[in-house]
Structures are given as C-alpha cells and as structure tokens.
Short mmCIF file of N, CA, C and O in Angstrom, two decimals:
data_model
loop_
_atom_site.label_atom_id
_atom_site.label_comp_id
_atom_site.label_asym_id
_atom_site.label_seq_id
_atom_site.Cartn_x
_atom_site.Cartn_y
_atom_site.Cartn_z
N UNK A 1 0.86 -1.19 0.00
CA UNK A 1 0.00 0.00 0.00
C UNK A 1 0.89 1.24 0.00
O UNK A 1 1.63 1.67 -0.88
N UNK A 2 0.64 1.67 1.14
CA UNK A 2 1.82 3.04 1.11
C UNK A 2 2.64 3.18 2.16
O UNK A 2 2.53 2.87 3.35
N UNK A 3 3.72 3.84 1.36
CA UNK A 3 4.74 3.38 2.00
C UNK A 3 5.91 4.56 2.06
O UNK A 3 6.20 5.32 1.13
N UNK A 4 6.55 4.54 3.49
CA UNK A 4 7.36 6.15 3.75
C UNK A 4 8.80 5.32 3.88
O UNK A 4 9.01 4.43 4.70
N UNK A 5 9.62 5.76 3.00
CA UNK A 5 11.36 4.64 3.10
C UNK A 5 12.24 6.40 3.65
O UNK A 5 12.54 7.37 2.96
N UNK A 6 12.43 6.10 5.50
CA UNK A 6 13.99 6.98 5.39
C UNK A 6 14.79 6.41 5.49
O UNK A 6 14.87 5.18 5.49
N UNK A 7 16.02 7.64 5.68
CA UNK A 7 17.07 7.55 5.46
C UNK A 7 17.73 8.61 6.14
O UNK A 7 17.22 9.59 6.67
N UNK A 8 19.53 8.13 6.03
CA UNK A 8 20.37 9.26 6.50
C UNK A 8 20.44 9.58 8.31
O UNK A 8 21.02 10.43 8.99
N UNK A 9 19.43 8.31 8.65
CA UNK A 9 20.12 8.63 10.32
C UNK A 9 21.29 8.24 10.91
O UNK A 9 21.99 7.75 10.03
N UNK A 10 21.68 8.22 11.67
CA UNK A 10 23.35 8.07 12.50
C UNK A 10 23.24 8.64 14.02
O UNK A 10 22.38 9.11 14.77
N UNK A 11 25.11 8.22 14.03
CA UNK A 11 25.78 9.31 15.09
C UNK A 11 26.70 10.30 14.69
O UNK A 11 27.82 10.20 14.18
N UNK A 12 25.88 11.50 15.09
CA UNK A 12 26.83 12.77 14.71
C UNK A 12 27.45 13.32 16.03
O UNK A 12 27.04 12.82 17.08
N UNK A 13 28.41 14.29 16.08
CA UNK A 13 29.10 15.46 17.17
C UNK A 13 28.29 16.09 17.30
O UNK A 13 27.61 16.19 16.27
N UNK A 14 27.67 17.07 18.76
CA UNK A 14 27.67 17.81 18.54
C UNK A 14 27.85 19.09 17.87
O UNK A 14 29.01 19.30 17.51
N UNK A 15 27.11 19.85 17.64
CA UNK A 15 27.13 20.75 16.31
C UNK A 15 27.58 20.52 14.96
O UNK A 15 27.89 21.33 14.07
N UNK A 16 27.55 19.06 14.98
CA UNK A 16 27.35 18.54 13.41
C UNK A 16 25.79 18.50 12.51
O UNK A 16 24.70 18.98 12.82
N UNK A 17 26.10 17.94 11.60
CA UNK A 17 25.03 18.17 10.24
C UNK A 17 24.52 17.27 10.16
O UNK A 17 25.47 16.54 10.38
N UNK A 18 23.32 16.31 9.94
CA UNK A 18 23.03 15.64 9.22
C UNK A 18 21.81 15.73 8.22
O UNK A 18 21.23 16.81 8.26
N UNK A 19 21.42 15.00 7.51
CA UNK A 19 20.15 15.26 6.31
C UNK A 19 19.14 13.89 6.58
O UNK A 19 19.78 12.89 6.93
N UNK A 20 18.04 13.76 6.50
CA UNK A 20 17.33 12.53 6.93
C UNK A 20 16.39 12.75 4.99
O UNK A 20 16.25 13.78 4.34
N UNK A 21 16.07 11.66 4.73
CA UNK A 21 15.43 11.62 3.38
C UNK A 21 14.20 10.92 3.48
O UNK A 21 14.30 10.01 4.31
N UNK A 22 13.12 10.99 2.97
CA UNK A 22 12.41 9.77 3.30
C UNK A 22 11.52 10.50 1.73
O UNK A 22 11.24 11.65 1.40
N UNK A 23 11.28 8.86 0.96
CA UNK A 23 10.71 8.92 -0.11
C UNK A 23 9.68 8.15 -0.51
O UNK A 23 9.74 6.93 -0.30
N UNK A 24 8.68 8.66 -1.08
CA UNK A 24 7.25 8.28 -1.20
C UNK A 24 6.39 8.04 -2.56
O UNK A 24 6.46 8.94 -3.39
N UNK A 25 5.83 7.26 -2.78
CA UNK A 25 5.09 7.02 -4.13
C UNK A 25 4.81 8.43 -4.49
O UNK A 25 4.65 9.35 -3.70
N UNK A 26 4.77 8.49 -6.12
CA UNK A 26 4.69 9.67 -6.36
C UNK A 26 2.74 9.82 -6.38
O UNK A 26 2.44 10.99 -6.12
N UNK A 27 2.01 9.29 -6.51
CA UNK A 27 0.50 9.52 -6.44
C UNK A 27 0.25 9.91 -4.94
O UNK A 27 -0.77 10.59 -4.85
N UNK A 28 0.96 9.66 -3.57
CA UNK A 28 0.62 9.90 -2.59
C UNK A 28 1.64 11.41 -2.06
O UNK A 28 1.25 12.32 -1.33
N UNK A 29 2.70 11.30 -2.55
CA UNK A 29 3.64 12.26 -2.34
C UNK A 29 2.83 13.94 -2.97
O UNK A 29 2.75 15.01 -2.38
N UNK A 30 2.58 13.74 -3.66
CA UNK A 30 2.33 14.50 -4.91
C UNK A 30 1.01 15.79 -4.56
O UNK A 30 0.74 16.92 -4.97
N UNK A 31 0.31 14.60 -3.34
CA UNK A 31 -0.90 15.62 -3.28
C UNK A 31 -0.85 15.70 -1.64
O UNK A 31 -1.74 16.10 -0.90
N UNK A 32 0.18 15.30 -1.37
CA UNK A 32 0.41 15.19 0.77
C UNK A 32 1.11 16.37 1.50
O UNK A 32 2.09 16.80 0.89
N UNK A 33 0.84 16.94 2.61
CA UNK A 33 1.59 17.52 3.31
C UNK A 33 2.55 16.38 3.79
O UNK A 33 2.17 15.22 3.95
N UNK A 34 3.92 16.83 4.03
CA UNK A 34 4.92 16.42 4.22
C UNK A 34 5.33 16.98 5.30
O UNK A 34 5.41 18.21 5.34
N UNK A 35 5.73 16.04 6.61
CA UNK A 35 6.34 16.68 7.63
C UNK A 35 7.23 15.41 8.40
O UNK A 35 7.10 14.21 8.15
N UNK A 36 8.00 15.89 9.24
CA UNK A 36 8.78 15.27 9.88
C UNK A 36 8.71 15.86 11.73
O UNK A 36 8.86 16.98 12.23
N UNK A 37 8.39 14.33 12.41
CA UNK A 37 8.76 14.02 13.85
C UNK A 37 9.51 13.02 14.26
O UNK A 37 10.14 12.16 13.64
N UNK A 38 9.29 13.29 15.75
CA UNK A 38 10.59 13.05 16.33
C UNK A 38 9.79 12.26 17.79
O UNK A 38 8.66 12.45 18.24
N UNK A 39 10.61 11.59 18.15
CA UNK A 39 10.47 10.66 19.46
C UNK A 39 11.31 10.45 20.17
O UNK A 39 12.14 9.67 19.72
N UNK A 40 11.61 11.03 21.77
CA UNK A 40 12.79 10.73 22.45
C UNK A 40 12.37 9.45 23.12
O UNK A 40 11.18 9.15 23.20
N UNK A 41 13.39 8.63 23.65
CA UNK A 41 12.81 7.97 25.33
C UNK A 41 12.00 8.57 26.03
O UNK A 41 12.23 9.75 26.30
N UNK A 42 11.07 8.04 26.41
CA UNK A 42 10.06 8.14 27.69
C UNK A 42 9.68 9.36 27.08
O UNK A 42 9.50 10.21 27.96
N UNK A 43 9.42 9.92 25.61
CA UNK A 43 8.74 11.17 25.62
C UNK A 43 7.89 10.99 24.50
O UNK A 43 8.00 10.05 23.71
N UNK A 44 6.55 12.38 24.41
CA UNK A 44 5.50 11.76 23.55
C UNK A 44 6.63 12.24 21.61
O UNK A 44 7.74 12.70 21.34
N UNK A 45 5.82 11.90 21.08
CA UNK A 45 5.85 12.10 19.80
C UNK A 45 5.76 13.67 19.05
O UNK A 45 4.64 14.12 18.80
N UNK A 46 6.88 14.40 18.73
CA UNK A 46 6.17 16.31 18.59
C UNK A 46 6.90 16.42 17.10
O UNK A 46 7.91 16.08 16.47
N UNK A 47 5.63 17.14 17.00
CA UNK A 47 6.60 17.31 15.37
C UNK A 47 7.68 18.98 15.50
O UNK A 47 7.89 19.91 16.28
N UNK A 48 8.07 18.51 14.23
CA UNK A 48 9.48 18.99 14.05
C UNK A 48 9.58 20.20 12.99
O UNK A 48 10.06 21.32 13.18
N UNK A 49 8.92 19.59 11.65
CA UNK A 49 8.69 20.67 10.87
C UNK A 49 7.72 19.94 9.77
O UNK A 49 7.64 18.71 9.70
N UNK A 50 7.06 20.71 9.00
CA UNK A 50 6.53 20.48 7.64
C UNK A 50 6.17 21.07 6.62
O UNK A 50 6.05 22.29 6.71
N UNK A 51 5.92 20.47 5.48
CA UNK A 51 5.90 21.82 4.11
C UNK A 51 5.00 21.47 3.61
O UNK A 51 4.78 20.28 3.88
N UNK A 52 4.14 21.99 2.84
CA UNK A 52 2.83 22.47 2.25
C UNK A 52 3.02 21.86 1.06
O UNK A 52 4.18 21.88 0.64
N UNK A 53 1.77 21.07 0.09
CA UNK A 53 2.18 20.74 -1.22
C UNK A 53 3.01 22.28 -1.74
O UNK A 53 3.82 22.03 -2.64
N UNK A 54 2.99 22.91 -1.59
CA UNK A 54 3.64 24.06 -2.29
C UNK A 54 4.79 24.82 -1.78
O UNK A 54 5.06 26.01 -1.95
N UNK A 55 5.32 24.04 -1.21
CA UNK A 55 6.39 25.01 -0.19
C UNK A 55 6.22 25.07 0.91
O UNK A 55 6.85 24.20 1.52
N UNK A 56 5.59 25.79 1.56
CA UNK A 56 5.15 26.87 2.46
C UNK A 56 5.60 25.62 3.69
O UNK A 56 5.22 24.46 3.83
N UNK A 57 6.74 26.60 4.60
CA UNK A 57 7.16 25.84 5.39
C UNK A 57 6.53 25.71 7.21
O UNK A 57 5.69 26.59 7.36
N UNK A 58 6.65 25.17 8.07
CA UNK A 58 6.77 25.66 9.58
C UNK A 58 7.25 24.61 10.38
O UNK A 58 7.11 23.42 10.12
N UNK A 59 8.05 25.28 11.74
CA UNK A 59 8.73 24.53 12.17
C UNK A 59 8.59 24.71 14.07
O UNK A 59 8.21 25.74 14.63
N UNK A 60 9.03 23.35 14.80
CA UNK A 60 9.27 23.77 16.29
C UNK A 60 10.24 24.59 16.36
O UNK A 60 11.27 24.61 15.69
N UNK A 61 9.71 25.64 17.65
CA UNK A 61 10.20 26.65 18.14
C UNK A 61 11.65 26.01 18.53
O UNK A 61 12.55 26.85 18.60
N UNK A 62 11.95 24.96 18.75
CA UNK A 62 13.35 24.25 18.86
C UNK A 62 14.26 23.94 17.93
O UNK A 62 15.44 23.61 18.04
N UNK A 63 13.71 24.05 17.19
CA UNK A 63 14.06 23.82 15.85
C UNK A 63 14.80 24.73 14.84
O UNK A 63 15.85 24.50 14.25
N UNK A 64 13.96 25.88 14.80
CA UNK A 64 14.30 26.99 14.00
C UNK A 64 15.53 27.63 13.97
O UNK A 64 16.10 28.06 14.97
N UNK A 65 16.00 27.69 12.71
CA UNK A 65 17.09 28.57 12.25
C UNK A 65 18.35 27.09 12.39
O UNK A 65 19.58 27.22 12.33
N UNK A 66 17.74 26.07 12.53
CA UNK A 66 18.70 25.08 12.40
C UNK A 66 18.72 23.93 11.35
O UNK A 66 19.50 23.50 10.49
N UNK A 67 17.57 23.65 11.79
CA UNK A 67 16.91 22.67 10.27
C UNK A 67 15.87 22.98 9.44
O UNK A 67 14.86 23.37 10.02
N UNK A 68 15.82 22.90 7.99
CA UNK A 68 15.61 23.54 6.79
C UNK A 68 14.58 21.64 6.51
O UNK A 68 14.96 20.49 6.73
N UNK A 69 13.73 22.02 6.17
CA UNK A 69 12.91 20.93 5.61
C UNK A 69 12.30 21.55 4.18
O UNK A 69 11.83 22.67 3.99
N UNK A 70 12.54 20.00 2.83
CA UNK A 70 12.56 20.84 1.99
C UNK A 70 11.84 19.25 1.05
O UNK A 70 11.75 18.13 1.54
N UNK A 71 11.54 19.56 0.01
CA UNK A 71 11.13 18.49 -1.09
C UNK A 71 11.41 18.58 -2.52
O UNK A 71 11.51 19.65 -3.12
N UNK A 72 11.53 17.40 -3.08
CA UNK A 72 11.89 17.47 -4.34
C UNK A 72 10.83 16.21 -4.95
O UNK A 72 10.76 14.99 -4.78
N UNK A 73 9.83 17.51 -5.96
CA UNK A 73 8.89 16.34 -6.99
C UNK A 73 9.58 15.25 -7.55
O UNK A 73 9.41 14.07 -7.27
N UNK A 74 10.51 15.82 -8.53
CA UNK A 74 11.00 14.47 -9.66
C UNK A 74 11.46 13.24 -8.62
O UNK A 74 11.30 12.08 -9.00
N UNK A 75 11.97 13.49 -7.45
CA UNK A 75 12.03 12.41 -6.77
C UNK A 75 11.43 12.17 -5.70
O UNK A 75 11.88 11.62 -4.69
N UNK A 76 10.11 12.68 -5.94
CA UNK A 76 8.68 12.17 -4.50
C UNK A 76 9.74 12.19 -3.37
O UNK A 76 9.60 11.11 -2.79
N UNK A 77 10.55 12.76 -2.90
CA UNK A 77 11.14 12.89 -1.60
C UNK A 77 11.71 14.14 -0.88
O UNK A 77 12.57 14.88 -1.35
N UNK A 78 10.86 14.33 0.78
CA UNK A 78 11.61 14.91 1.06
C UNK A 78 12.36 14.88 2.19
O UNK A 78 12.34 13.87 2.89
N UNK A 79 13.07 15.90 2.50
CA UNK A 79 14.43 16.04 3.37
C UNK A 79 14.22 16.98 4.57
O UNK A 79 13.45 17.90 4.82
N UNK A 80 15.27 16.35 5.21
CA UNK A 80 15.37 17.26 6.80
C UNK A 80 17.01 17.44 6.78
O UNK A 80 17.78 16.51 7.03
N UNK A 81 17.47 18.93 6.42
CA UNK A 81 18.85 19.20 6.58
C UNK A 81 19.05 19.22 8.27
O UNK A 81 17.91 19.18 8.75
N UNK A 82 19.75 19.24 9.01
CA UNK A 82 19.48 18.99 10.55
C UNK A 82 21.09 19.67 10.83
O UNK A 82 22.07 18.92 10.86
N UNK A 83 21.21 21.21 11.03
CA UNK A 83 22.52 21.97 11.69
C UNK A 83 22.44 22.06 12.74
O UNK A 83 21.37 22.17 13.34
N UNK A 84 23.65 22.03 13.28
CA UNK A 84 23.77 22.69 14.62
C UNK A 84 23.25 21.87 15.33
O UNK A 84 22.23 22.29 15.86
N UNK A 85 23.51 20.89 15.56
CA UNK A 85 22.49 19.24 16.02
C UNK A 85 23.01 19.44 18.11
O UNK A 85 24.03 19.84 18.66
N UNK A 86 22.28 19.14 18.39
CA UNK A 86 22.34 19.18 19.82
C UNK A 86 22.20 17.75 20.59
O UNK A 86 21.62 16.87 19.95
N UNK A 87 22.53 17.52 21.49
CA UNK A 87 21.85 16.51 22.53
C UNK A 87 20.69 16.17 22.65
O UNK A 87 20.15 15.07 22.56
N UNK A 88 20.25 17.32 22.91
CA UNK A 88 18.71 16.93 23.08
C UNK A 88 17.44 16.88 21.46
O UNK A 88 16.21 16.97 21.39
N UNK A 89 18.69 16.67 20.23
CA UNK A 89 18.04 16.55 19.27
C UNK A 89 17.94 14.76 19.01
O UNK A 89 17.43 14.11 18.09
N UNK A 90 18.77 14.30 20.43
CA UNK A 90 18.50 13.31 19.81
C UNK A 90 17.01 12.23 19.94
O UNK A 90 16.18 12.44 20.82
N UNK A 91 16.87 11.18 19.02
CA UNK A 91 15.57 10.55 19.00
C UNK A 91 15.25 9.73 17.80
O UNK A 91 16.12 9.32 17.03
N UNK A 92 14.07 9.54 17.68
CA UNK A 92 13.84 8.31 16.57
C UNK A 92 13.01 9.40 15.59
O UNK A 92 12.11 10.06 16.12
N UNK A 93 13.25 9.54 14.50
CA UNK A 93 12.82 10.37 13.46
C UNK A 93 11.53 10.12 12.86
O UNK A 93 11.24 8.92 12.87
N UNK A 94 10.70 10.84 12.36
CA UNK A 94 9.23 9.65 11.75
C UNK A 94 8.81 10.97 10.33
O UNK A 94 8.36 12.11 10.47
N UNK A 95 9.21 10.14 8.96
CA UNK A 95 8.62 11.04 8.15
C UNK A 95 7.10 10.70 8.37
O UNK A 95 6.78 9.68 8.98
N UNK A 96 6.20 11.55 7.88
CA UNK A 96 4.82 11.76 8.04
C UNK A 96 3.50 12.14 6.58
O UNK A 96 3.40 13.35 6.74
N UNK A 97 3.03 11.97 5.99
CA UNK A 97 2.48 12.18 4.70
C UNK A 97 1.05 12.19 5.37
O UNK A 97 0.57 11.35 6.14
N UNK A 98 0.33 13.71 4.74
CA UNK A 98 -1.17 14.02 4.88
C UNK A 98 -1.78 14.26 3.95
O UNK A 98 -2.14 15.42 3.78
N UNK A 99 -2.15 13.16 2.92
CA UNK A 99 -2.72 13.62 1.64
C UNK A 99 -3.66 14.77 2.30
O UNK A 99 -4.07 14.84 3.46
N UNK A 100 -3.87 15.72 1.14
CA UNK A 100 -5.03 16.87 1.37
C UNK A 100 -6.23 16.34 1.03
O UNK A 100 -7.23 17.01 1.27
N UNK A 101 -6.33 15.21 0.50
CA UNK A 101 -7.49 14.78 -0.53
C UNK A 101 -8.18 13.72 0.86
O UNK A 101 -8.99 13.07 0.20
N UNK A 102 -8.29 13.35 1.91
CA UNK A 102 -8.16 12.35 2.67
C UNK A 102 -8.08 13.07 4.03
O UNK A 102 -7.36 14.05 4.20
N UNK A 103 -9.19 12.29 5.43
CA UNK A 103 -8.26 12.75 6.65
C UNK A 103 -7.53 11.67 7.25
O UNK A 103 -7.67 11.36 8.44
N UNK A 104 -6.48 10.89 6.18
CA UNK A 104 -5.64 9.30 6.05
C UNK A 104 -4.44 10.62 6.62
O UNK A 104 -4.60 11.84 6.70
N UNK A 105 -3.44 9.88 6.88
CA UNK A 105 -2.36 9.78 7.32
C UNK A 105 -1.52 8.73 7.11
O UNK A 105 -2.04 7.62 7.17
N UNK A 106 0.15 8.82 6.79
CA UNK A 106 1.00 7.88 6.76
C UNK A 106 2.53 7.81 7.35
O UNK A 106 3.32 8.45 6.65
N UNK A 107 3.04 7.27 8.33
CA UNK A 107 4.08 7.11 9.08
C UNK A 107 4.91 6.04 8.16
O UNK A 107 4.57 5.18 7.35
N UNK A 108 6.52 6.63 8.81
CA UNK A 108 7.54 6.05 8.03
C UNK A 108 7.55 4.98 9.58
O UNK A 108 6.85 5.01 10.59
N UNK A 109 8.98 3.87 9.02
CA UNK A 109 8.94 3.23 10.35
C UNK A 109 9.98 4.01 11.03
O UNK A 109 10.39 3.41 12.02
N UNK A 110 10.56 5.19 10.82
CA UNK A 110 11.98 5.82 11.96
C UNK A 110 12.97 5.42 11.67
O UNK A 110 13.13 4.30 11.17
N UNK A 111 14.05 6.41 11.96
CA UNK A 111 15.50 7.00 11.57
C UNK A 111 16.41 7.38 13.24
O UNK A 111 15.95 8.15 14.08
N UNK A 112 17.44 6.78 13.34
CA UNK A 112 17.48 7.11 14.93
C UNK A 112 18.62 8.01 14.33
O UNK A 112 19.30 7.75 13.33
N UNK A 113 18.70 8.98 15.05
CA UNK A 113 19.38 9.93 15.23
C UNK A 113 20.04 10.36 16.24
O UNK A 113 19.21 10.96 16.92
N UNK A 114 21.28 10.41 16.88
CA UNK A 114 21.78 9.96 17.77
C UNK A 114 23.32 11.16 18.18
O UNK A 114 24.50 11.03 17.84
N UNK A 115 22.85 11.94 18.78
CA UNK A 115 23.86 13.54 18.70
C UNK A 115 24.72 13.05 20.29
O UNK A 115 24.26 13.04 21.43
N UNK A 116 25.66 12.80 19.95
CA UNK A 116 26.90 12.51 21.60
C UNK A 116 28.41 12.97 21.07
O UNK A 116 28.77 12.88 19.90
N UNK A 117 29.10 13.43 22.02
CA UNK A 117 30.98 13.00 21.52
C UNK A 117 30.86 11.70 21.86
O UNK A 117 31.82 10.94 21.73
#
C-alpha cells in the first residue's frame, strides 16, 4: 500500500550536520503535506517541521534557524537538513504524509538519530 522509506540517520558530534530523506510514491507524495517528527525515550511524539504541497514551510520553536525541511517532486522525496544538532536533538525520526485529498495519514517506520561525543 503506502509506503514512507527513510534515510540518513546516525551518530553525529555535537554541532554537526546531518540530512534525513524519506521517499514516497509519487501519487501519494504529490498531493500530501509532508512533515517530519521526532520521538525521544520516555517522551511523547512532537513534530518537528513540515511543508505544504507548495512550499510553504513551519517549524518547532526548537528547531528553527537550524533545520531547513525541503522536497523534491521528480524524486517524491523529502528532506530534513538537521545543523547545529544538539543533545537533546536526539531521537527516533518519523517522516509523516497528509494527503489533502483524505483525513488518512501515513508514518515512516523511523531513523534514529543519535547527537553525543
């Protein structure tokens, strides 16, 4: 059926970079809000950021001015650039798809992401 494939999690340094990818059929991609959350230990589920079939971005107040969430049609996928990565960024990643057409929803299975020296 449908289906969310990421990518690009790890262990980074502090105030390192990473990019998370997660890519989606293009019939479901195509007409979905796109967003990306996050899951620590023992904490609930909060999202992180997301973009509008058309761009139009927004993000946690924790977030901002660090990671850039972005999409690319020709390849039904999008991305979480992730700067300036912190400790407490770390967690299990979850791309997210909201067709507009639908009140369906679709979860990736998670990306651990993992910020320590």
């Amino acid at each position: 059926q449908v289906q969310l494939v990421e990518s690009g999690g790890g262990l980074v340094q502090p105030g390192g970079s990473l990019r998370l990818s997660c890519a989606a059929s293009r019939t479901v991609f195509s007409i979905s809000v796109m967003g990306w959350y996050r899951q620590a230990p023992g904490k609930e589920r909060e999202l992180v950021a997301v973009i509008s079939v058309g761009g139009s971005t927004n993000y946690a107040d924790s977030v901002k001015g660090r990671f850039t969430i972005s999409r690319d049609y020709p390849k039904n996928t999008v991305y979480l650039q992730m700067n300036s990565l912190r400790a407490d960024d770390t967690a299990v990643y979850y791309c997210n798809a909201r067709p507009t057409t639908s009140s369906l929803q679709y979860w990736g299975q998670g990306t651990q992401v993992t910020v320590s020296s």
